CSV table of C-alpha atoms in Angstrom, one decimal:
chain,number,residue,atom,x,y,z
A,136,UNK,CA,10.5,-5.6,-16.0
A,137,UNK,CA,7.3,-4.1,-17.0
A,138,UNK,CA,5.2,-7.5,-16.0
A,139,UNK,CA,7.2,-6.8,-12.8
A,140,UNK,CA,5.0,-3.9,-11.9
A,141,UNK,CA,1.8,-6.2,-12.3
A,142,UNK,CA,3.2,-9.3,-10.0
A,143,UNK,CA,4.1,-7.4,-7.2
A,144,UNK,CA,7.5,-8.3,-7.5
A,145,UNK,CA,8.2,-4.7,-8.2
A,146,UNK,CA,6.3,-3.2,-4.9
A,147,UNK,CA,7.8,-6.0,-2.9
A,148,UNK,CA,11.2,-5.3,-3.8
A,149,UNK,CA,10.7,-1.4,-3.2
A,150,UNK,CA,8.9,-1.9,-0.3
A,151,UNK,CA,11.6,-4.2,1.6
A,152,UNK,CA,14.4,-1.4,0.5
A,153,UNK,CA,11.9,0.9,2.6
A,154,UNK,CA,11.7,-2.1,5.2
A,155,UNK,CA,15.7,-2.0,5.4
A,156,UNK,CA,16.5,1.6,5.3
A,157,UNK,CA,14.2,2.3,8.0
A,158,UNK,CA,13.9,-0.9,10.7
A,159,UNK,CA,10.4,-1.1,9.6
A,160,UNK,CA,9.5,-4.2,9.4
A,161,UNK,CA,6.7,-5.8,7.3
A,162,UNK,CA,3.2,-5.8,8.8
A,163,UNK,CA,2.4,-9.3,7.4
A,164,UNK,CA,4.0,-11.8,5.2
A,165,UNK,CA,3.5,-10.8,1.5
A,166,UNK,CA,1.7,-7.5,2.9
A,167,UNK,CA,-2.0,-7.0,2.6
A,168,UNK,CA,-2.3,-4.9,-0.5
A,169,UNK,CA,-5.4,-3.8,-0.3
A,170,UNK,CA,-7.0,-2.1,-3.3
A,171,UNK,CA,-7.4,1.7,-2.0
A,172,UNK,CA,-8.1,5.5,-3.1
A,173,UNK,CA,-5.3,8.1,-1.7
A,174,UNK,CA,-7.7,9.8,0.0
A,175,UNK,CA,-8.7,6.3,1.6
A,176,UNK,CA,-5.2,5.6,2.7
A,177,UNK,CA,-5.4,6.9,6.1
A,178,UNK,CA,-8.2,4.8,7.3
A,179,UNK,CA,-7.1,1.8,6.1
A,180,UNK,CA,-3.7,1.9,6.6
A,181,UNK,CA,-4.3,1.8,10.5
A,182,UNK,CA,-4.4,-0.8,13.1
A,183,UNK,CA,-7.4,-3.2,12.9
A,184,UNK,CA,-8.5,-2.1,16.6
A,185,UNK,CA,-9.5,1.3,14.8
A,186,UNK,CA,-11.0,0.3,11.9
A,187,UNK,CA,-7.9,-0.2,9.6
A,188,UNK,CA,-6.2,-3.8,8.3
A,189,UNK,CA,-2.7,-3.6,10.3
A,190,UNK,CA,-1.6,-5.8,13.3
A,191,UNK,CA,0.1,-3.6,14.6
A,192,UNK,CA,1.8,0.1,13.7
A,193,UNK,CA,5.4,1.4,12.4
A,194,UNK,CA,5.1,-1.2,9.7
A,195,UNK,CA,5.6,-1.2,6.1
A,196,UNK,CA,2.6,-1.8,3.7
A,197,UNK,CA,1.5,-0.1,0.4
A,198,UNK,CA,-1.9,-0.2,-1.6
A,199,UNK,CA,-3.0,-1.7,-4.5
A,200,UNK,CA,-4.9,0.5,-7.6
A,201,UNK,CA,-6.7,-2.2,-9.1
A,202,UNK,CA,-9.8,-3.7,-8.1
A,203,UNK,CA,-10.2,-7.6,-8.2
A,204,UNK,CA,-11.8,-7.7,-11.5
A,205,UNK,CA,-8.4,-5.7,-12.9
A,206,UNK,CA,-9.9,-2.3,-13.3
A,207,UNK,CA,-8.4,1.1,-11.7
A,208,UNK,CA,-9.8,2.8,-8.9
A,209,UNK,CA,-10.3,6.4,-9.6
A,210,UNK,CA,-7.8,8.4,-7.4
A,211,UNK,CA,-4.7,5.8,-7.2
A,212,UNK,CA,-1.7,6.0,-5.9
A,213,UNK,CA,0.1,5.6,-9.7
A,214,UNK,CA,3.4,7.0,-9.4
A,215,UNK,CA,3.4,8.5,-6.0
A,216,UNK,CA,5.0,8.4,-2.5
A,217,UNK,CA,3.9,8.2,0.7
A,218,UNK,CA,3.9,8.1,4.2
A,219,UNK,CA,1.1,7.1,7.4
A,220,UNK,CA,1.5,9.4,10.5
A,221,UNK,CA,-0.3,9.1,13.8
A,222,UNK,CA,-0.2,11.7,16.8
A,223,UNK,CA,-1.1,11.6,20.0
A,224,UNK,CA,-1.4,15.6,20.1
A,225,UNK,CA,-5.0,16.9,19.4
A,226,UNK,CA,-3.7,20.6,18.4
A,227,UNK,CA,-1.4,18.8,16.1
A,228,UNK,CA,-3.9,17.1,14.7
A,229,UNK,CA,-6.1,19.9,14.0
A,230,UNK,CA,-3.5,21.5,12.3
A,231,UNK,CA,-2.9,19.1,10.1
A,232,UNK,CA,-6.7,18.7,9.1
A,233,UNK,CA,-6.2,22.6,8.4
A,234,UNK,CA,-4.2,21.1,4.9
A,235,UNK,CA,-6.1,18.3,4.2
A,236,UNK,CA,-6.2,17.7,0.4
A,237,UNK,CA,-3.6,19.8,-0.3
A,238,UNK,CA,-0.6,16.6,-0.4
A,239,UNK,CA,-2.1,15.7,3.1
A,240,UNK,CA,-5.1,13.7,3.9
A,241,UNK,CA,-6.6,12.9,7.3
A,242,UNK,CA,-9.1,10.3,8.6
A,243,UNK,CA,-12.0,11.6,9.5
A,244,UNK,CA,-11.5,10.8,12.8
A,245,UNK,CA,-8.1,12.8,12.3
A,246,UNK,CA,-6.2,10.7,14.2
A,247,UNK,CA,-4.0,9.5,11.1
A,248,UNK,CA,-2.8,11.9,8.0
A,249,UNK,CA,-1.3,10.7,4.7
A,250,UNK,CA,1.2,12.3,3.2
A,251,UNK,CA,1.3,12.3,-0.5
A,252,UNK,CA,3.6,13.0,-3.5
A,253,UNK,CA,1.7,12.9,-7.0
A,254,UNK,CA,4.7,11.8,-8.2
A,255,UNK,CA,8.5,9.9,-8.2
A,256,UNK,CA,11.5,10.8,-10.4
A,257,UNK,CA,13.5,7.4,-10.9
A,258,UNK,CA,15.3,8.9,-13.7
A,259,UNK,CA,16.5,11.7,-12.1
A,260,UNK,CA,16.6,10.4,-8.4
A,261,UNK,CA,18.7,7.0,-9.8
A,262,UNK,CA,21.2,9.0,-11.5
A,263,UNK,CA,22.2,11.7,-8.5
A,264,UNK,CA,22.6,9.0,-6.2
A,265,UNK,CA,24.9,7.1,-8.2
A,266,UNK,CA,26.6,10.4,-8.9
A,267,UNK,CA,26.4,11.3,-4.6
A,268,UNK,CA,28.0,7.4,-4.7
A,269,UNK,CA,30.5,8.1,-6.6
A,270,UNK,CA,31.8,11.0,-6.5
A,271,UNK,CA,30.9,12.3,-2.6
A,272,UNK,CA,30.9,8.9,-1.4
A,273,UNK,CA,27.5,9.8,0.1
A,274,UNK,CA,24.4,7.8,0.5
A,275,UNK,CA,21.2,8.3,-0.3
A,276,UNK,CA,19.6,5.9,2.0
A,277,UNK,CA,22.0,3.1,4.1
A,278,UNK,CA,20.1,0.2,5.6
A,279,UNK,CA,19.8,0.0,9.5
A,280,UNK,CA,19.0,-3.9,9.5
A,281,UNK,CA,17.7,-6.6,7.4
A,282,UNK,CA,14.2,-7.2,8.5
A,283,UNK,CA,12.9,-7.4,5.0
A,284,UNK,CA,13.5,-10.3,2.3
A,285,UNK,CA,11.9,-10.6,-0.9
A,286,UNK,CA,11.5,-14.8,-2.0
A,287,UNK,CA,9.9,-16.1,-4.6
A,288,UNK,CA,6.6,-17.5,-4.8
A,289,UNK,CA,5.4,-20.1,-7.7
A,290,UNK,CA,3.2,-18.8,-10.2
A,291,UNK,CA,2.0,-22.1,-11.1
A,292,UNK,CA,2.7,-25.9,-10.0
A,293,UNK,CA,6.6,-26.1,-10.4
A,294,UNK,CA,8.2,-29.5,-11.1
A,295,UNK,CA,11.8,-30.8,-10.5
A,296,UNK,CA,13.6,-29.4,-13.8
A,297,UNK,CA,11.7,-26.2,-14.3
A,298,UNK,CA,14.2,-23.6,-15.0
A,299,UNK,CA,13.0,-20.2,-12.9
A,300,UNK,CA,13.0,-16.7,-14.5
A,301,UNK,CA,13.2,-13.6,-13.3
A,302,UNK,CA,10.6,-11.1,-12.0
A,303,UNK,CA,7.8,-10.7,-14.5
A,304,UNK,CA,8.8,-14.2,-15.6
A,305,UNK,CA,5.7,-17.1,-16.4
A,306,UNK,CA,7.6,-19.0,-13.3
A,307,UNK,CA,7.9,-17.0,-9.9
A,308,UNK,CA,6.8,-13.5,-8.3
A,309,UNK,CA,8.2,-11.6,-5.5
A,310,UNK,CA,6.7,-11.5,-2.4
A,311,UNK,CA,8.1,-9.9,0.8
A,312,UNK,CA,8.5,-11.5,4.3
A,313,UNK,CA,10.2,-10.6,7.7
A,314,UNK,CA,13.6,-11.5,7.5
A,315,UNK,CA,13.6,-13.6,10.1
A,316,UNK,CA,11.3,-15.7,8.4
A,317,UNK,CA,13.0,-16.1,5.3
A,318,UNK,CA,16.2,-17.6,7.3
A,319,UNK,CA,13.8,-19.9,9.6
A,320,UNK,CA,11.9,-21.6,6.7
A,321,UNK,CA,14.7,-21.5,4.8
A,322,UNK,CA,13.6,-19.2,1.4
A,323,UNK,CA,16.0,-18.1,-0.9
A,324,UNK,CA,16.8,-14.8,-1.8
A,325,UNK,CA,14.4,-13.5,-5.1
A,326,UNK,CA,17.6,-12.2,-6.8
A,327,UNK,CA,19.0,-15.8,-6.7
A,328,UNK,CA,16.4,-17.5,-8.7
A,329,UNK,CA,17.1,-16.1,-12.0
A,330,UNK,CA,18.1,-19.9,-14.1
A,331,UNK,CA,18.0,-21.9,-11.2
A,332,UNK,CA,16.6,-25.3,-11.3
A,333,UNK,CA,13.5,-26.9,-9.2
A,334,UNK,CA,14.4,-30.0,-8.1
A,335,UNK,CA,11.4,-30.7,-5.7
A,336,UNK,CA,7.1,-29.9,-6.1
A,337,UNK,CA,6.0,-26.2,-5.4
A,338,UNK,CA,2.6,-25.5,-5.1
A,339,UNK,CA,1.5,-21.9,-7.0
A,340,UNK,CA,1.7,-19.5,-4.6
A,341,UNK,CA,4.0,-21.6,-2.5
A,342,UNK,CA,8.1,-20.1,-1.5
A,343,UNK,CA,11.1,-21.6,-3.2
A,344,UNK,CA,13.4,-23.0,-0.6
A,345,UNK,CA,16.9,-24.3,-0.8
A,346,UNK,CA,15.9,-27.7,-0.8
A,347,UNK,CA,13.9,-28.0,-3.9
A,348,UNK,CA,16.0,-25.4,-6.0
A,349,UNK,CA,20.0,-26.1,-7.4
A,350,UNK,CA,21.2,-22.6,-7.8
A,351,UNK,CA,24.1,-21.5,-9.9
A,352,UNK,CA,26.4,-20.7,-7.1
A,353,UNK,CA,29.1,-19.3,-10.2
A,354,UNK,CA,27.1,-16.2,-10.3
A,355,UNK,CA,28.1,-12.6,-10.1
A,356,UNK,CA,24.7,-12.4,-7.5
A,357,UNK,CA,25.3,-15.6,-5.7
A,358,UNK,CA,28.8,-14.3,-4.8
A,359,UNK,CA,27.8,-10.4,-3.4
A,360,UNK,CA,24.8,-12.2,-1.8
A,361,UNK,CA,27.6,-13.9,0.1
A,362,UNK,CA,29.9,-10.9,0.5
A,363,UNK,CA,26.8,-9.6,2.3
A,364,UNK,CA,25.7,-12.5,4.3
A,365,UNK,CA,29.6,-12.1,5.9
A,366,UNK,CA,28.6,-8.7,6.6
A,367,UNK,CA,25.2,-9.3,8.8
């Protein structure tokens, strides 16, 4: 799990639960990922029109902290949360510049803020909404649609008889697409790769599809991937 967090198999997976929960869809396939500061966020989290890498807006994307040659960029986004705003509304906006650096950043055009938390509590957060699950029956977030999948893409040149690991793994990472895309090209599910066999060439940093993989359709994923499939 922890090489997970370096793949970006770990920030594609969280990003399409975000995707899901919300209708947002991804801005690109794989996302963009640039390498950022928090206080940077706003600028280039923006449409390309105004300076920023997006094609378009109410998207999901995320920055990276590291630089290309592996080292940290001073003020990262580490174990925080966050959201892009826009408004319209130039008193609104000037409000919000009113509390900039204070959790909220602005562009210096102040046309987009970020909003920042320093921090995430998965221990804590995990555990109350299992307990909200099972003892409430409440839900702490319940998808709208599936726009988001995560697939797999090869690591390194995959042959027929490779045997696929998990996320982390020295075989596959996660990468996140449109839904949509996933069915039309025909790229299978992330979580369905664990011990699966190639049985047709992948390229590194090419997507697994059903027809160069055997899955093991006897497993306790395969079958609640189908339970939800029925359910779409």
């Amino acid at each position: 799990m922890y090489n997970s967090f370096f793949d970006g198999t770990k920030v594609a997976v969280e990003m399409c639960a975000v995707a899901n929960a919300t209708g947002l869809k991804p801005d690109v396939p794989r996302m963009h990922l640039p390498t950022a500061e928090v206080p940077e966020m706003p600028a280039v989290l923006r449409p390309k029109e105004e300076g920023g890498i997006l094609e378009g807006t109410g998207v999901v994307e995320t920055v990276s902290s590291l630089y290309p040659d592996g080292s940290s960029v001073e003020r990262d986004l580490s174990l925080g949360v966050f959201a892009v705003t826009t408004t319209p509304d130039q008193r609104v906006r000037e409000y919000l510049d009113q509390y900039a650096g204070t959790g909220l950043y602005t562009a210096d055009d102040g046309k987009y803020q970020l909003f920042y938390r320093p921090y995430h509590l998965p221990g804590l957060e995990t555990t109350v909404s299992v307990a909200n699950a099972a003892v409430r029956n409440e839900p702490t977030g319940t998808p709208r649609e599936r726009v988001g999948e995560v697939v797999a893409a090869a690591k390194r040149p995959l042959e027929p008889g490779d045997e696929l690991d998990g996320g982390g793994g020295y075989t596959v990472y996660g990468a996140l697409v449109g839904a949509g895309t996933a069915d039309e090209k025909g790229y299978v599910p992330f979580e369905l790769l664990d011990g699966a066999t190639i049985t047709g060439e992948v390229d590194t940093d090419g997507i697994v599809t059903y027809e160069k993989v055997e899955l093991d359709t006897d497993s306790f994923l395969y079958h609640l991937r189908e339970i939800q499939n029925s359910t779409l």
